[in-house]
PDB file of C-alpha atoms in Angstrom:
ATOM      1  CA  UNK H   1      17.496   3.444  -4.914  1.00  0.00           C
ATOM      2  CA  UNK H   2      13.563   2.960  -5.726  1.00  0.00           C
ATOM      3  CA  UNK H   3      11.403   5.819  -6.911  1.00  0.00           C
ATOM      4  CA  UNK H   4       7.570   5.129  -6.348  1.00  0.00           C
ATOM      5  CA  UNK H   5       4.622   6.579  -7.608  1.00  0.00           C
ATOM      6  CA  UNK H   6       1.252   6.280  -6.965  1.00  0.00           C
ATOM      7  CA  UNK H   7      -1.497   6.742  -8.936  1.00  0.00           C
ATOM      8  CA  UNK H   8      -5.437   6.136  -8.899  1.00  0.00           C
ATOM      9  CA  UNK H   9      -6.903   8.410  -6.594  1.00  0.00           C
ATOM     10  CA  UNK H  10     -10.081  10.548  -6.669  1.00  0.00           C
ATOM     11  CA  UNK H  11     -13.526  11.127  -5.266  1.00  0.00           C
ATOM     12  CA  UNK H  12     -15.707   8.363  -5.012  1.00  0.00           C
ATOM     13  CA  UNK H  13     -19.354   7.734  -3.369  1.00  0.00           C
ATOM     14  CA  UNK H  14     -19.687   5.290  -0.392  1.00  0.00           C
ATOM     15  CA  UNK H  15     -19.614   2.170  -1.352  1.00  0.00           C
ATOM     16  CA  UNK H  16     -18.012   2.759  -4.903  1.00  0.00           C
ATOM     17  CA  UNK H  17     -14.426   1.299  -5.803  1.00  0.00           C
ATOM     18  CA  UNK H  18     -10.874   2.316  -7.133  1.00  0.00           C
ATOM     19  CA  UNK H  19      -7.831   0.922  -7.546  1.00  0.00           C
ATOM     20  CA  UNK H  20      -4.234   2.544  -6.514  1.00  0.00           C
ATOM     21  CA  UNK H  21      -1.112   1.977  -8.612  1.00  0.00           C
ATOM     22  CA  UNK H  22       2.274   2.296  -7.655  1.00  0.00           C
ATOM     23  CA  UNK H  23       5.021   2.211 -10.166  1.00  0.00           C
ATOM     24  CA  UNK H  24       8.455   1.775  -9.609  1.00  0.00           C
ATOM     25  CA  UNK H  25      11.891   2.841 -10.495  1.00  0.00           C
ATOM     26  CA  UNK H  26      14.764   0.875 -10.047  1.00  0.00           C
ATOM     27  CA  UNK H  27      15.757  -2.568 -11.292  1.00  0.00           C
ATOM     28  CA  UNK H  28      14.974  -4.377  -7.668  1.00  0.00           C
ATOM     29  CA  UNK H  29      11.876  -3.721  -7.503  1.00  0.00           C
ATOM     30  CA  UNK H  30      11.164  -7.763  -6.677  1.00  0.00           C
ATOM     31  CA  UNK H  31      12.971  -7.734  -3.962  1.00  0.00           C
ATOM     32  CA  UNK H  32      11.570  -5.905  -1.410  1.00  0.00           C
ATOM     33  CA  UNK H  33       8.076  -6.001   0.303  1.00  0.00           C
ATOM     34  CA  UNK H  34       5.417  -3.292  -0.723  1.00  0.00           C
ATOM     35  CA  UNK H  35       3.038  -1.747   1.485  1.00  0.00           C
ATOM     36  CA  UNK H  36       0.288   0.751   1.418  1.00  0.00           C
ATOM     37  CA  UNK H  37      -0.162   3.361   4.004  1.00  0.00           C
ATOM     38  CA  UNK H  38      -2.798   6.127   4.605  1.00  0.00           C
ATOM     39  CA  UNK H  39      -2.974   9.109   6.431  1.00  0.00           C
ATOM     40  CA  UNK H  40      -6.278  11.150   6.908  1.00  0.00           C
ATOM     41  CA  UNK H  41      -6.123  14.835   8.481  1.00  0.00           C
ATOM     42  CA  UNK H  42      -5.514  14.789  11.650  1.00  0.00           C
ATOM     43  CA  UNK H  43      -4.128  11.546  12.435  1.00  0.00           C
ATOM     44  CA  UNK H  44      -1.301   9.375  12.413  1.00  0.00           C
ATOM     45  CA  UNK H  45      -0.429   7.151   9.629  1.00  0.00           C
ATOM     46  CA  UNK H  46      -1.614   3.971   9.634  1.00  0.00           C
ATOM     47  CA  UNK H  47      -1.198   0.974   7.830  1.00  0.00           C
ATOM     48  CA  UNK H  48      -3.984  -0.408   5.111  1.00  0.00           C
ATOM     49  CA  UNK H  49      -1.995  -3.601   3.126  1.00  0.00           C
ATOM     50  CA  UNK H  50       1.391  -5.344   2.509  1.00  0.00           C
ATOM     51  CA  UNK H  51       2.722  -8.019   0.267  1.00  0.00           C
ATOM     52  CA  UNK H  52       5.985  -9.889   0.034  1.00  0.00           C
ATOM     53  CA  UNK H  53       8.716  -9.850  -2.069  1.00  0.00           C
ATOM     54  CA  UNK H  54       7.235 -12.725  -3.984  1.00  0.00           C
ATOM     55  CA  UNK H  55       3.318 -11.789  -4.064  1.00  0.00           C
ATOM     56  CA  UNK H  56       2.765 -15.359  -2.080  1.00  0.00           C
ATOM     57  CA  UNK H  57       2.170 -13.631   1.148  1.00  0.00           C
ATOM     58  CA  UNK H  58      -0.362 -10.594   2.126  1.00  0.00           C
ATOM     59  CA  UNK H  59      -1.316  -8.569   4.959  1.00  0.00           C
ATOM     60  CA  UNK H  60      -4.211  -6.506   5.880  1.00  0.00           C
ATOM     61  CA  UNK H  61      -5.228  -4.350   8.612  1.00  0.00           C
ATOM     62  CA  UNK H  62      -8.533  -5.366  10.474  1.00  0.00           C
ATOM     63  CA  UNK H  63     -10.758  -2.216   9.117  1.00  0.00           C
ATOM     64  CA  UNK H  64     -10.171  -2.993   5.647  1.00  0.00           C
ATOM     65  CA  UNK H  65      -9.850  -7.129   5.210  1.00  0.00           C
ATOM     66  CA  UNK H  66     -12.578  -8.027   2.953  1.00  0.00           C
ATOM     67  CA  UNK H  67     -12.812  -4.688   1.020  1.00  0.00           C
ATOM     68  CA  UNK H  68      -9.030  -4.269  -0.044  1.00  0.00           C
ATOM     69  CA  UNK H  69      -7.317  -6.369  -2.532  1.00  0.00           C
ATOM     70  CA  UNK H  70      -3.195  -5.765  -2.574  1.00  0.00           C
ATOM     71  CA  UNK H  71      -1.390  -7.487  -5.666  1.00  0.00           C
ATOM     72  CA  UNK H  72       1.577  -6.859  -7.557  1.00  0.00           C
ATOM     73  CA  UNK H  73       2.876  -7.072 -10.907  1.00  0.00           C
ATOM     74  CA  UNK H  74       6.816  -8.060 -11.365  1.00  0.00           C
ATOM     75  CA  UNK H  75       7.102  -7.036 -15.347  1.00  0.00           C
ATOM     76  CA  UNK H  76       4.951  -3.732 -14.663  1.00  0.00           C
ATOM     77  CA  UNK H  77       7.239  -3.162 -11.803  1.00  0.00           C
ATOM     78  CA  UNK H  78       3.803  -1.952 -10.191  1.00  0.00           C
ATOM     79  CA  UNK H  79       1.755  -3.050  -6.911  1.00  0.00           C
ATOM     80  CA  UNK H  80      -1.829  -1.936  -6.692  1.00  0.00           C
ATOM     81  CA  UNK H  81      -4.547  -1.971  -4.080  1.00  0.00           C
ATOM     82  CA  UNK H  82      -8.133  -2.477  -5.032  1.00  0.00           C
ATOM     83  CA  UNK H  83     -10.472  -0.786  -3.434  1.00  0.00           C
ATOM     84  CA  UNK H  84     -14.322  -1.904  -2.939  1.00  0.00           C
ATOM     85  CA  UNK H  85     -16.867  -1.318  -0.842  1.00  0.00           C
ATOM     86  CA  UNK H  86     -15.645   2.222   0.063  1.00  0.00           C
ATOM     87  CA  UNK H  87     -16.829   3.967   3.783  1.00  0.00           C
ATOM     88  CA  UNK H  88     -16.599   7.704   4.038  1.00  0.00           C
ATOM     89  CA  UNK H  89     -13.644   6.688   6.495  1.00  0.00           C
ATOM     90  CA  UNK H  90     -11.508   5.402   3.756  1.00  0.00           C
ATOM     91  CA  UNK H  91     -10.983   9.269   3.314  1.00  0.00           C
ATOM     92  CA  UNK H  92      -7.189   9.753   3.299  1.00  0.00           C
ATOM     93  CA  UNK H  93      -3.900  10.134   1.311  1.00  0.00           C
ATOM     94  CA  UNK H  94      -2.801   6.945   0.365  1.00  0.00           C
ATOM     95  CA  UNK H  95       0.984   6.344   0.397  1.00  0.00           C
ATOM     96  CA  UNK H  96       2.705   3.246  -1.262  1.00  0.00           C
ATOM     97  CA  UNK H  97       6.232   2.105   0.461  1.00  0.00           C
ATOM     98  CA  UNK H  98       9.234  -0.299  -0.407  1.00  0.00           C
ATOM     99  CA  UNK H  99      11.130  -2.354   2.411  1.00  0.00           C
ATOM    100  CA  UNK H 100      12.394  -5.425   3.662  1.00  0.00           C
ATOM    101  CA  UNK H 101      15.055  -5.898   0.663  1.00  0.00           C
ATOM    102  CA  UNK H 102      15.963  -9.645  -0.004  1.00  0.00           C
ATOM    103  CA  UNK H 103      13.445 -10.613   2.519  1.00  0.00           C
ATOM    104  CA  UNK H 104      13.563 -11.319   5.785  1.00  0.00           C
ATOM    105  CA  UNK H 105       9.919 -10.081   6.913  1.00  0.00           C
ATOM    106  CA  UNK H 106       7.726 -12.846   7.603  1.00  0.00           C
ATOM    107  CA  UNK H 107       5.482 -11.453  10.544  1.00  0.00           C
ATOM    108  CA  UNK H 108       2.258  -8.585  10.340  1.00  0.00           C
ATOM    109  CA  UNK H 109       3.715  -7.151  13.050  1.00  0.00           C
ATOM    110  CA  UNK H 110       6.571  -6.052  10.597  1.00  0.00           C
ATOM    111  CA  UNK H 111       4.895  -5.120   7.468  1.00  0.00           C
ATOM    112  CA  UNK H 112       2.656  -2.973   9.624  1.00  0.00           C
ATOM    113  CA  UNK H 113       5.245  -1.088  10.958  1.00  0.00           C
ATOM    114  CA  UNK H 114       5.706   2.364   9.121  1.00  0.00           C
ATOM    115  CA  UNK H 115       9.454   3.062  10.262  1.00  0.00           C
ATOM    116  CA  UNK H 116      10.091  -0.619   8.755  1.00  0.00           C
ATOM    117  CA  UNK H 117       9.622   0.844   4.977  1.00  0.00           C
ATOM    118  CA  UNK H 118      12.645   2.536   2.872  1.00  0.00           C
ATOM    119  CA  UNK H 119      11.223   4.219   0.695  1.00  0.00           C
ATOM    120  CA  UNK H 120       7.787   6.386  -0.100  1.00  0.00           C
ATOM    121  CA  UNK H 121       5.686   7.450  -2.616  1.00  0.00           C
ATOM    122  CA  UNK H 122       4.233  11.383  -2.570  1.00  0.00           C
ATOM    123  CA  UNK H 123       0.899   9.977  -2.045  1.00  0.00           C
ATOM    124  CA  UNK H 124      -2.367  10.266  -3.504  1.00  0.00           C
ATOM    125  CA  UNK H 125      -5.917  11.387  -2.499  1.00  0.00           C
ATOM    126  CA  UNK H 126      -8.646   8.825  -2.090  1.00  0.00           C
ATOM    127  CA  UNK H 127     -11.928  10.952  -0.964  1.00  0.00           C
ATOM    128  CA  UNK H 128     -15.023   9.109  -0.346  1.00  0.00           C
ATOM    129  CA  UNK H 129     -18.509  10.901  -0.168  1.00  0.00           C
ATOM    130  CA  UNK H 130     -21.179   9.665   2.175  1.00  0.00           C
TER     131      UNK H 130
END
């Protein structure tokens, strides 16, 4: 079983920054793939960022490569996602998720995939202010 928790959210101005943490319970926490999710009002949730099981490998979704940063931190048991260059369409709650355990994943087209993930933070709110 993994508990997560995000963390980090708030109101910020275009073009400011943040950074999300998500800690987690559980002592396999290195073995499964992290992603972050967000879902604005309205819409479906969508995928923002993924990384392995070992940190070697990341994933991004088109509208946020070159902003987003995903990295994670085995002894912290946490994965964050750095935030820059923040567009009033970054407005959403952001959701971290566990998955893949052992491995296995090795495609975008699976870390993208919300039904993929096991488990699922409560979320938190990342508001951006034109």
């Amino acid at each position: 079983q993994v508990q997560l928790t995000e963390s980090g959210g708030g109101l910020v101005q275009a073009g400011g920054s943040l950074r999300l943490s998500c800690s987690s319970s559980g002592r396999t926490f290195s073995s499964y793939a992290m992603g972050w999710f967000r879902q604005a009002p309205g819409k479906e949730r969508e995928f923002v960022s993924a990384i392995n099981w070992g940190g070697k490998s990341t994933y991004y979704a088109d509208n946020v490569k070159g902003r987003f940063t995903i990295s994670r931190d085995v002894a912290k048991k946490t994965v964050y996602l750095q935030m820059g260059t923040l567009k009033p369409e970054d407005t959403a709650v952001y959701y971290c998720a566990a998955g893949g355990y052992a491995g296995g994943w090795d495609s975008y087209s699976t870390y993208n995939v919300t039904k993929n993930y096991d488990y699922w933070g409560q979320g938190t709110q990342v508001t951006v202010s034109s």
